[in-house]
PDB file of C-alpha atoms in Angstrom:
ATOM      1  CA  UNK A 190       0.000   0.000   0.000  1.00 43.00           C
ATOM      2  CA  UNK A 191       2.597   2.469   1.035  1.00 44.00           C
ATOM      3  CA  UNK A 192       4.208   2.085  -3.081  1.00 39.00           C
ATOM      4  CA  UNK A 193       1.375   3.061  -4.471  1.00 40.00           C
ATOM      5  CA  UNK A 194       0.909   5.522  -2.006  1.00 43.00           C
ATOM      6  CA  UNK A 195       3.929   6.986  -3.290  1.00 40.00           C
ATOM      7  CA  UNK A 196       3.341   6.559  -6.674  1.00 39.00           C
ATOM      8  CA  UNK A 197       0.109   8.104  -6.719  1.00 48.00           C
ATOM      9  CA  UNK A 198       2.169  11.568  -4.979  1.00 42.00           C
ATOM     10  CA  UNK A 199       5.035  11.133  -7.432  1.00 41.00           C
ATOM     11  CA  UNK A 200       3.688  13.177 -10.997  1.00 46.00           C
ATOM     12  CA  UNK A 201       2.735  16.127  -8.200  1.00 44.00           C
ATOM     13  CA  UNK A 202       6.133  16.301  -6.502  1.00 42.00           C
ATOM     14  CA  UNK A 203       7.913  16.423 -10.080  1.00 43.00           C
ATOM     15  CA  UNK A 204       5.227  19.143 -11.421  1.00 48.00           C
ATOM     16  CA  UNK A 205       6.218  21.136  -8.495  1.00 49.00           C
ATOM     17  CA  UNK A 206       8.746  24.062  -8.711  1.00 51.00           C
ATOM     18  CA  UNK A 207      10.701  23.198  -5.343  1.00 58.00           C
ATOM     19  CA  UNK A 208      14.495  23.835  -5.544  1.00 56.00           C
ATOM     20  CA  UNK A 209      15.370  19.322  -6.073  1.00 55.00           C
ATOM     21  CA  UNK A 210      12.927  19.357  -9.317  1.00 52.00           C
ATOM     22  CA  UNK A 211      14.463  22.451 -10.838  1.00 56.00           C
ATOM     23  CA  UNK A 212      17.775  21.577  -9.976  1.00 56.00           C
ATOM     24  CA  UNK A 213      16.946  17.853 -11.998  1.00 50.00           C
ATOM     25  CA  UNK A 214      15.347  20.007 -14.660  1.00 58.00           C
ATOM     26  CA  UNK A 215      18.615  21.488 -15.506  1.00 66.00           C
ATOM     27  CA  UNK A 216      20.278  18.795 -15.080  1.00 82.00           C
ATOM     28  CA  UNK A 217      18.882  16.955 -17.872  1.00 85.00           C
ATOM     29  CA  UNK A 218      19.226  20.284 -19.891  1.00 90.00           C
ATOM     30  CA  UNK A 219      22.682  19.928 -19.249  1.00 91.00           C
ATOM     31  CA  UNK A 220      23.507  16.800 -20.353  1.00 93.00           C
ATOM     32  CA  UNK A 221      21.730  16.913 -23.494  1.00 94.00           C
ATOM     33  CA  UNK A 222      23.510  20.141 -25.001  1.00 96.00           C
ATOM     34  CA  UNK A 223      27.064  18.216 -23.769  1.00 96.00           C
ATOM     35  CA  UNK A 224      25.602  14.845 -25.755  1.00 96.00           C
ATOM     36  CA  UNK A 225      25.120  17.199 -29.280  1.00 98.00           C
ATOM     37  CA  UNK A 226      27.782  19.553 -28.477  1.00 98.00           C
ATOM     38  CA  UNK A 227      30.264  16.161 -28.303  1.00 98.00           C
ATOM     39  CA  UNK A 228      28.336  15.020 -31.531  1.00 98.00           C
ATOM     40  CA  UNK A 229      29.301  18.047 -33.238  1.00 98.00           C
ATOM     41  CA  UNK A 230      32.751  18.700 -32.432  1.00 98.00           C
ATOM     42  CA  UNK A 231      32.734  14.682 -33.930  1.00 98.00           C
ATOM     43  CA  UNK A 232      31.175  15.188 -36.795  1.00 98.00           C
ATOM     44  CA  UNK A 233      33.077  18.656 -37.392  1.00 98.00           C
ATOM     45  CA  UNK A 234      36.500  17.139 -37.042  1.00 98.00           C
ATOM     46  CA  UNK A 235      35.310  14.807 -39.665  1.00 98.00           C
ATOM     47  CA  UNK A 236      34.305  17.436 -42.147  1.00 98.00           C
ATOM     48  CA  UNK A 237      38.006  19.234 -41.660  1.00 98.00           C
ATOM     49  CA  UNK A 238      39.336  15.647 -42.276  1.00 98.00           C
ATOM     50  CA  UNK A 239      37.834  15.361 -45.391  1.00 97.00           C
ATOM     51  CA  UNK A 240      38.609  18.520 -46.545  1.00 97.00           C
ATOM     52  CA  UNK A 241      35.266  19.954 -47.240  1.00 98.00           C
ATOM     53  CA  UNK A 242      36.403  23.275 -45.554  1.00 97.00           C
ATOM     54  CA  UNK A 243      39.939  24.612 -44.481  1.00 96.00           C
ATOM     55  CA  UNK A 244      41.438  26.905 -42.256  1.00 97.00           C
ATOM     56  CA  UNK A 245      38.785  28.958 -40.130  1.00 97.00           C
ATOM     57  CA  UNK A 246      36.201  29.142 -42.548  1.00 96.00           C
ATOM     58  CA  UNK A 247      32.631  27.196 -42.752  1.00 96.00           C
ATOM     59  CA  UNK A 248      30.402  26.667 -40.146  1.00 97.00           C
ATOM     60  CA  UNK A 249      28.129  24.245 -38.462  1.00 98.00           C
ATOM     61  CA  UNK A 250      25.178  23.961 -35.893  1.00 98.00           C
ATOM     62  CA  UNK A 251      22.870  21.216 -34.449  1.00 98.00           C
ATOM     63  CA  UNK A 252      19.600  22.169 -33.183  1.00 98.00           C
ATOM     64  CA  UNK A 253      18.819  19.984 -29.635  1.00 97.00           C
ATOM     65  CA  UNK A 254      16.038  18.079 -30.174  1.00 95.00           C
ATOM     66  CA  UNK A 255      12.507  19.259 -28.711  1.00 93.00           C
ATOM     67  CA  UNK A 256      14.244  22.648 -27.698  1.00 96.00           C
ATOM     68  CA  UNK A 257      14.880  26.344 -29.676  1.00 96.00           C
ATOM     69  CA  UNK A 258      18.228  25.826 -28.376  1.00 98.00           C
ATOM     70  CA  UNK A 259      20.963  25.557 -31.202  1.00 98.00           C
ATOM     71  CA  UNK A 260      24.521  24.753 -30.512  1.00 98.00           C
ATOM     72  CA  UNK A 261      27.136  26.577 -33.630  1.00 98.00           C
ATOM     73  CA  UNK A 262      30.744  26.944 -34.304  1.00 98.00           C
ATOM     74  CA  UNK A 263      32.175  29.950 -33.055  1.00 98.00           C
ATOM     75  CA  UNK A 264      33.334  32.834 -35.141  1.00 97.00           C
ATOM     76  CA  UNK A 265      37.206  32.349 -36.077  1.00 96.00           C
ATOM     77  CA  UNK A 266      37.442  28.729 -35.298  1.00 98.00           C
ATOM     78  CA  UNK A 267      38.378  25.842 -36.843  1.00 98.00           C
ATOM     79  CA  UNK A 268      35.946  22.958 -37.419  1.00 98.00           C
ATOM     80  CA  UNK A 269      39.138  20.281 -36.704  1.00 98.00           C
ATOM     81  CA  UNK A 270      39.702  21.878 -33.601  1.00 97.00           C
ATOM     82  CA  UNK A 271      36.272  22.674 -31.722  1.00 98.00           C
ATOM     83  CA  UNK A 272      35.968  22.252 -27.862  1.00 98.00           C
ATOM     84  CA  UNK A 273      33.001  23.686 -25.910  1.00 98.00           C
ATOM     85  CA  UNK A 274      34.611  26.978 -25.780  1.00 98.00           C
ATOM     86  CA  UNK A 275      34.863  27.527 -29.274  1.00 98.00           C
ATOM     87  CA  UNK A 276      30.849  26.596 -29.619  1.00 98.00           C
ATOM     88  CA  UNK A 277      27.989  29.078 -29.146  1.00 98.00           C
ATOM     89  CA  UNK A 278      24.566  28.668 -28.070  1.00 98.00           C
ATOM     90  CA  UNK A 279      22.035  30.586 -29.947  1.00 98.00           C
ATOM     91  CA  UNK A 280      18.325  30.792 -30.143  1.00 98.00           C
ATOM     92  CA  UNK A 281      15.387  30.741 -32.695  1.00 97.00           C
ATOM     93  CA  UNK A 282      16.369  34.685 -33.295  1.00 96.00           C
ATOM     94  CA  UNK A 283      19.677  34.179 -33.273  1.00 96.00           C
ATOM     95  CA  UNK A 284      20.341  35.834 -30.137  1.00 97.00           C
ATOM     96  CA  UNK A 285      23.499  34.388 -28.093  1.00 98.00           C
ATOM     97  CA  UNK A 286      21.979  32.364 -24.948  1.00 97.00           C
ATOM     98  CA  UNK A 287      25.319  30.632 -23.582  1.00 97.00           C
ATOM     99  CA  UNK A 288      28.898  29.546 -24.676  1.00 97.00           C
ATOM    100  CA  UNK A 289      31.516  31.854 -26.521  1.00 97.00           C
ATOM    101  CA  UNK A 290      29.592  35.145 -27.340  1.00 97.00           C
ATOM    102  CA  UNK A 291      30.938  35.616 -30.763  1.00 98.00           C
ATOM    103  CA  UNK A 292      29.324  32.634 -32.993  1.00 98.00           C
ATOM    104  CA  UNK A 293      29.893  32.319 -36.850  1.00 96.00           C
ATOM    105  CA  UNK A 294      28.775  35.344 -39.022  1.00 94.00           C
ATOM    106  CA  UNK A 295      26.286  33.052 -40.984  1.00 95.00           C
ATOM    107  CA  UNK A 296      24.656  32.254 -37.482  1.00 97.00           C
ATOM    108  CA  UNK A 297      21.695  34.392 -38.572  1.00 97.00           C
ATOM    109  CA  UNK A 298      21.056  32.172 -41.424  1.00 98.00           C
ATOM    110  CA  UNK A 299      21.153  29.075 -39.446  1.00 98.00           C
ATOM    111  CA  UNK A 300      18.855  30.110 -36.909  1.00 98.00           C
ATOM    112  CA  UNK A 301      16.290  31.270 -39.951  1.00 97.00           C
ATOM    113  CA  UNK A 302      16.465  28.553 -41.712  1.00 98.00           C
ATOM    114  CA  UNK A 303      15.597  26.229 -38.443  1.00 98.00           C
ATOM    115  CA  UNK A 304      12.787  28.420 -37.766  1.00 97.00           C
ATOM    116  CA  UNK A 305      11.825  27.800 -41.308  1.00 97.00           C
ATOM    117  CA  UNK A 306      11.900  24.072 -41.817  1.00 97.00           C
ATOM    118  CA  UNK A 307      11.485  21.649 -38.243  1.00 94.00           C
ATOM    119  CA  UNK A 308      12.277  19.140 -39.703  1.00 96.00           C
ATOM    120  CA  UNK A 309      16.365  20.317 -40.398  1.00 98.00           C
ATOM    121  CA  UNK A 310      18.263  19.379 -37.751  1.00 98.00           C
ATOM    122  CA  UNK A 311      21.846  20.256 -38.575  1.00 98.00           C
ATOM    123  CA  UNK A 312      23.090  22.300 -40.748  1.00 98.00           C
ATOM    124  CA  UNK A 313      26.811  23.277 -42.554  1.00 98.00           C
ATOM    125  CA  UNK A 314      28.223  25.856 -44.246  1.00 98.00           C
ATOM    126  CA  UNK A 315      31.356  23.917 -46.633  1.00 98.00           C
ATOM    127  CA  UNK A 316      34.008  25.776 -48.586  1.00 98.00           C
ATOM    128  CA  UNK A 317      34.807  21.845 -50.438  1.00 98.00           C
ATOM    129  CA  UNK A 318      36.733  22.646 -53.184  1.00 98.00           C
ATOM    130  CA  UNK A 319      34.992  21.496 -56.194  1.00 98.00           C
ATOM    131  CA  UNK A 320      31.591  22.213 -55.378  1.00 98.00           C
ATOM    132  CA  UNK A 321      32.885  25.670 -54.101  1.00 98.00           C
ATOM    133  CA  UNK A 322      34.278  25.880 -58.160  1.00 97.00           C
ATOM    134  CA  UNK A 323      31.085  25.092 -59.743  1.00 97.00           C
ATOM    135  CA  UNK A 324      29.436  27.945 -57.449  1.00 97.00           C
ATOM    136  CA  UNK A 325      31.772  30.141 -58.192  1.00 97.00           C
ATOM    137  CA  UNK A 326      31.533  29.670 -61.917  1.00 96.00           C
ATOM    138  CA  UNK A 327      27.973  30.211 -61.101  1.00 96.00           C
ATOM    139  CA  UNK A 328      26.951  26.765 -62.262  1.00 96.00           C
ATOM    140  CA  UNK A 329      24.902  24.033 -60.470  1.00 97.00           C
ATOM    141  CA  UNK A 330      26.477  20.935 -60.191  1.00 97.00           C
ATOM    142  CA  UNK A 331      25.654  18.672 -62.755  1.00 94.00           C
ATOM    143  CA  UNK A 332      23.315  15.236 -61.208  1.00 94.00           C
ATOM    144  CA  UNK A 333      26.177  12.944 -62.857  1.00 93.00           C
ATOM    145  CA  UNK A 334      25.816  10.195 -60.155  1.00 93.00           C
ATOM    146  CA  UNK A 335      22.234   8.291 -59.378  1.00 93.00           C
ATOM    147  CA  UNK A 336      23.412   8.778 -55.686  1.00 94.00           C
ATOM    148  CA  UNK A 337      23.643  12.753 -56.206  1.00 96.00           C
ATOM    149  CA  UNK A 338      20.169  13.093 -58.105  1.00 95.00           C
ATOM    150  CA  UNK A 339      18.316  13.558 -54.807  1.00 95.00           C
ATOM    151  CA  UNK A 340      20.286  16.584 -53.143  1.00 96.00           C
ATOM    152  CA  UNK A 341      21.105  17.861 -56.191  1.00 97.00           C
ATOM    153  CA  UNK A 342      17.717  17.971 -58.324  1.00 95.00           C
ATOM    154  CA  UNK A 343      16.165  21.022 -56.305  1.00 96.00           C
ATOM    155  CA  UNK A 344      19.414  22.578 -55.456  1.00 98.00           C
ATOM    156  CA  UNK A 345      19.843  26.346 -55.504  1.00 97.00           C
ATOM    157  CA  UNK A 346      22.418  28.503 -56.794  1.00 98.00           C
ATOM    158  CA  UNK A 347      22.421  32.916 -54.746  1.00 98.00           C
ATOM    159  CA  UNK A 348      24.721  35.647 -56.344  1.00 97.00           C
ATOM    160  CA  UNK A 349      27.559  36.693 -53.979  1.00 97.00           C
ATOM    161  CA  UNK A 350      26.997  38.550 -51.404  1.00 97.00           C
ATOM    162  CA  UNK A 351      29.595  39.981 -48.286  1.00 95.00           C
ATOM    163  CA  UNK A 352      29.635  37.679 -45.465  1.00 92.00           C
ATOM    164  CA  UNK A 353      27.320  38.439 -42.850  1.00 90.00           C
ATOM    165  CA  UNK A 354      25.499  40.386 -44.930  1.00 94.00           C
ATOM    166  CA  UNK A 355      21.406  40.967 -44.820  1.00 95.00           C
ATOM    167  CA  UNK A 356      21.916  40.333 -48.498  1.00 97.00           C
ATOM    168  CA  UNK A 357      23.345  37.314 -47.983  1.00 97.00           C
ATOM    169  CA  UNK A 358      21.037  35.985 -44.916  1.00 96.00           C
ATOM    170  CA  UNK A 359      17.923  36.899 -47.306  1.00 97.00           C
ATOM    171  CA  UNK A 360      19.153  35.444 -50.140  1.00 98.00           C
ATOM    172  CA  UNK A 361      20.017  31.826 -48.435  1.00 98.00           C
ATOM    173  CA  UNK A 362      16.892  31.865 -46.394  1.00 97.00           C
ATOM    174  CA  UNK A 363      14.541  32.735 -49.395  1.00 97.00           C
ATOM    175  CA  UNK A 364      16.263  29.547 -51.291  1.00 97.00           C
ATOM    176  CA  UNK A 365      15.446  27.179 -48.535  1.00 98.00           C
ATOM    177  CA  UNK A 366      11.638  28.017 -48.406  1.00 96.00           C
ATOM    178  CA  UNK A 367      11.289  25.306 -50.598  1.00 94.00           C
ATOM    179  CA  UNK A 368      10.723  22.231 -48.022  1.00 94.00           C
ATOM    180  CA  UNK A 369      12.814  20.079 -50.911  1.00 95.00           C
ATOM    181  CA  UNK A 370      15.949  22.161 -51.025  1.00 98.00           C
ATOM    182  CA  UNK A 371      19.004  20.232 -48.913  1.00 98.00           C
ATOM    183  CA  UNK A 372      21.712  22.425 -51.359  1.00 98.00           C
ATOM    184  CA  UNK A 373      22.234  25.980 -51.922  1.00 98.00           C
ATOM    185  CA  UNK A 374      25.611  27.523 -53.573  1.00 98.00           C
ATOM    186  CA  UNK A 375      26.947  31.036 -52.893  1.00 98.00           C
ATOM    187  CA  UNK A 376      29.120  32.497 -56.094  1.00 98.00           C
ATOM    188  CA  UNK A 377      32.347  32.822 -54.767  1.00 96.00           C
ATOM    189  CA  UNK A 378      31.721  31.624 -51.166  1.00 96.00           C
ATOM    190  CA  UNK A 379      30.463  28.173 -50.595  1.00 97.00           C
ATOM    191  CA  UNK A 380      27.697  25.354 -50.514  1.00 98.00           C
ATOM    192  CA  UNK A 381      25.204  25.267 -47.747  1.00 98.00           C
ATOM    193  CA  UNK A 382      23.524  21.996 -46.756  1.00 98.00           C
ATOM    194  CA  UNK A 383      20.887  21.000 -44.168  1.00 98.00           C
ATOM    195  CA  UNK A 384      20.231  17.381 -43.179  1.00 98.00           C
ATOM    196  CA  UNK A 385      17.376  15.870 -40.462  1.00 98.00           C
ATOM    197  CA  UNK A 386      20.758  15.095 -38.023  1.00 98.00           C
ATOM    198  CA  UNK A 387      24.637  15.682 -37.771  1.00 98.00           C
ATOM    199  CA  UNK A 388      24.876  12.243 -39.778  1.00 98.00           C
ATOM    200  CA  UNK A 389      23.091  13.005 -42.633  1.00 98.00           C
ATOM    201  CA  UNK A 390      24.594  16.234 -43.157  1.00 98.00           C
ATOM    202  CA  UNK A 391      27.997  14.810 -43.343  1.00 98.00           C
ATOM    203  CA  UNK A 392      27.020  12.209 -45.895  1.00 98.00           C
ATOM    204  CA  UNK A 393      24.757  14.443 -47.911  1.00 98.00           C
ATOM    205  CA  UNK A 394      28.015  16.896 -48.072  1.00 98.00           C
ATOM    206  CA  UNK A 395      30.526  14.029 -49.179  1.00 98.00           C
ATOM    207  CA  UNK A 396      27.863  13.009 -51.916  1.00 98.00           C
ATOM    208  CA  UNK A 397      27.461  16.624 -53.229  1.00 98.00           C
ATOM    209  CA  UNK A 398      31.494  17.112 -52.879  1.00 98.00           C
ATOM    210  CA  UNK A 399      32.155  13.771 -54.975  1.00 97.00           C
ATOM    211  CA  UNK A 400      29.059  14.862 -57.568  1.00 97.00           C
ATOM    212  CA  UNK A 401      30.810  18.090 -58.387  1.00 97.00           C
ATOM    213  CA  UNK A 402      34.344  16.202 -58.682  1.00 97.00           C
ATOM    214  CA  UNK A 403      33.261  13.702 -60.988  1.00 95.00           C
ATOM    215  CA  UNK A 404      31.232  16.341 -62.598  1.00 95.00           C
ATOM    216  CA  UNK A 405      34.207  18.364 -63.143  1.00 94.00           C
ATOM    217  CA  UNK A 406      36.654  15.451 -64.397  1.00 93.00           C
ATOM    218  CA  UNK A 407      33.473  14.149 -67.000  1.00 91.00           C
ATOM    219  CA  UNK A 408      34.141  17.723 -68.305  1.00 85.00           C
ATOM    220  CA  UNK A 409      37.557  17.118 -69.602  1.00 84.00           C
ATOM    221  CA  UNK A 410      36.803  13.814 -70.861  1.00 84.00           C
ATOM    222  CA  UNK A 411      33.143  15.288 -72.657  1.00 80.00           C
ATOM    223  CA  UNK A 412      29.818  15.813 -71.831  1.00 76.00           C
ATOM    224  CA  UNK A 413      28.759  13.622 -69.145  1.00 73.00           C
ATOM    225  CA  UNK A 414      26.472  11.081 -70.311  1.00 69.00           C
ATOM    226  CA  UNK A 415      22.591  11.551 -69.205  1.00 73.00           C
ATOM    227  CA  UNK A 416      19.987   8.431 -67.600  1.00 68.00           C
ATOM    228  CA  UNK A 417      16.666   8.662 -66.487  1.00 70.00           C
ATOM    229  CA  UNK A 418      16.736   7.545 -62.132  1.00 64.00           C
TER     230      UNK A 418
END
């Protein structure tokens, strides 16, 4: 009698605000922006590796599941190097709720696109060299793979605009309003990509990466041969 006494108690203590709940509350909150910032600093050290950015530049940010919380590289950092202090903490608007103050200039555009789309839950910003040429040359990458057909058949191409630009946020932003696009290319910048998780980002990059290089090396053999998928 006296366990289900307690169990019939137990939902009202935990819906109360006394000091032990709240203190479990952020707890939990706790732990689960240390298991995605971890997952990110992982999957960012893999992107470096792989050479779809260099140096300082490109950026990427997880959203924490069930929360407006979103975890993004740090201005001026390098994505093979990230610890927690080189990882911001942003909100829905993009305002700075925790970590290092100064997060990535393209921020802004993460946080809009998120609001945009729930169902994108990580997102990058790649300099990768070949799909950073084709941009630049102002060209969409060519489909030239079956495996490339899907994030590449409602990709996007934006003229360039300064970094951290309103120009440049609106421009993004407006190209993602279609629910289909995973791609968008900057002239002279980059490729942006969005994937449901930190996984599928990465692989969706690689496969857009390896798209444009085969793309590219079809071009100085001829036109690359077209099929139906």
């Amino acid at each position: 009698m006296r366990y289900f006494a307690i169990l019939s108690v137990l939902p009202i203590f935990l819906a109360c605000s006394c000091p032990q709940v709240e203190t479990l509350k952020k707890g939990k909150k706790e732990i689960l922006d240390q298991i995605y910032k971890d997952r990110l600093i992982e999957v960012a050290a893999r992107v470096y590796a792989r050479e779809l950015t260099s140096g300082t530049g490109g950026d990427i940010s997880v959203r924490v599941p069930g929360t407006e919380r979103i975890i993004v590289k740090a201005t001026g950092t390098c994505l093979g190097d990230l610890d927690y202090e080189k990882l911001s903490t942003i909100n829905l608007k993009g305002e700075v709720i925790g970590g290092n103050p100064a997060p990535s200039h393209e921020a802004d555009i993460h946080a809009a696109i998120y609001s945009m789309r729930d169902t994108v839950g990580a997102i990058m910003h790649m300099h990768a060299p070949y799909s950073t040429a084709w941009a630049t040359a102002g060209k969409l990458i060519p489909a030239v793979t079956q495996q490339s057909v899907k994030p590449l058949e409602t990709a996007g191409i934006v003229p360039y605009y300064r970094v951290g630009s309103p120009e440049l946020i609106q421009a993004v932003v407006e190209a993602y309003r279609n629910p289909g696009t995973t791609v968008v290319m900057m002239e002279n910048h980059g490729v942006f990509v969005v994937g449901r998780d930190l996984y599928e980002l990465l692989y969706t990059a690689e496969v857009v990466e390896n798209a444009a290089r085969i793309a590219w090396l079809c071009k100085a053999l001829g036109e690359p041969k077209r099929f139906e998928f």
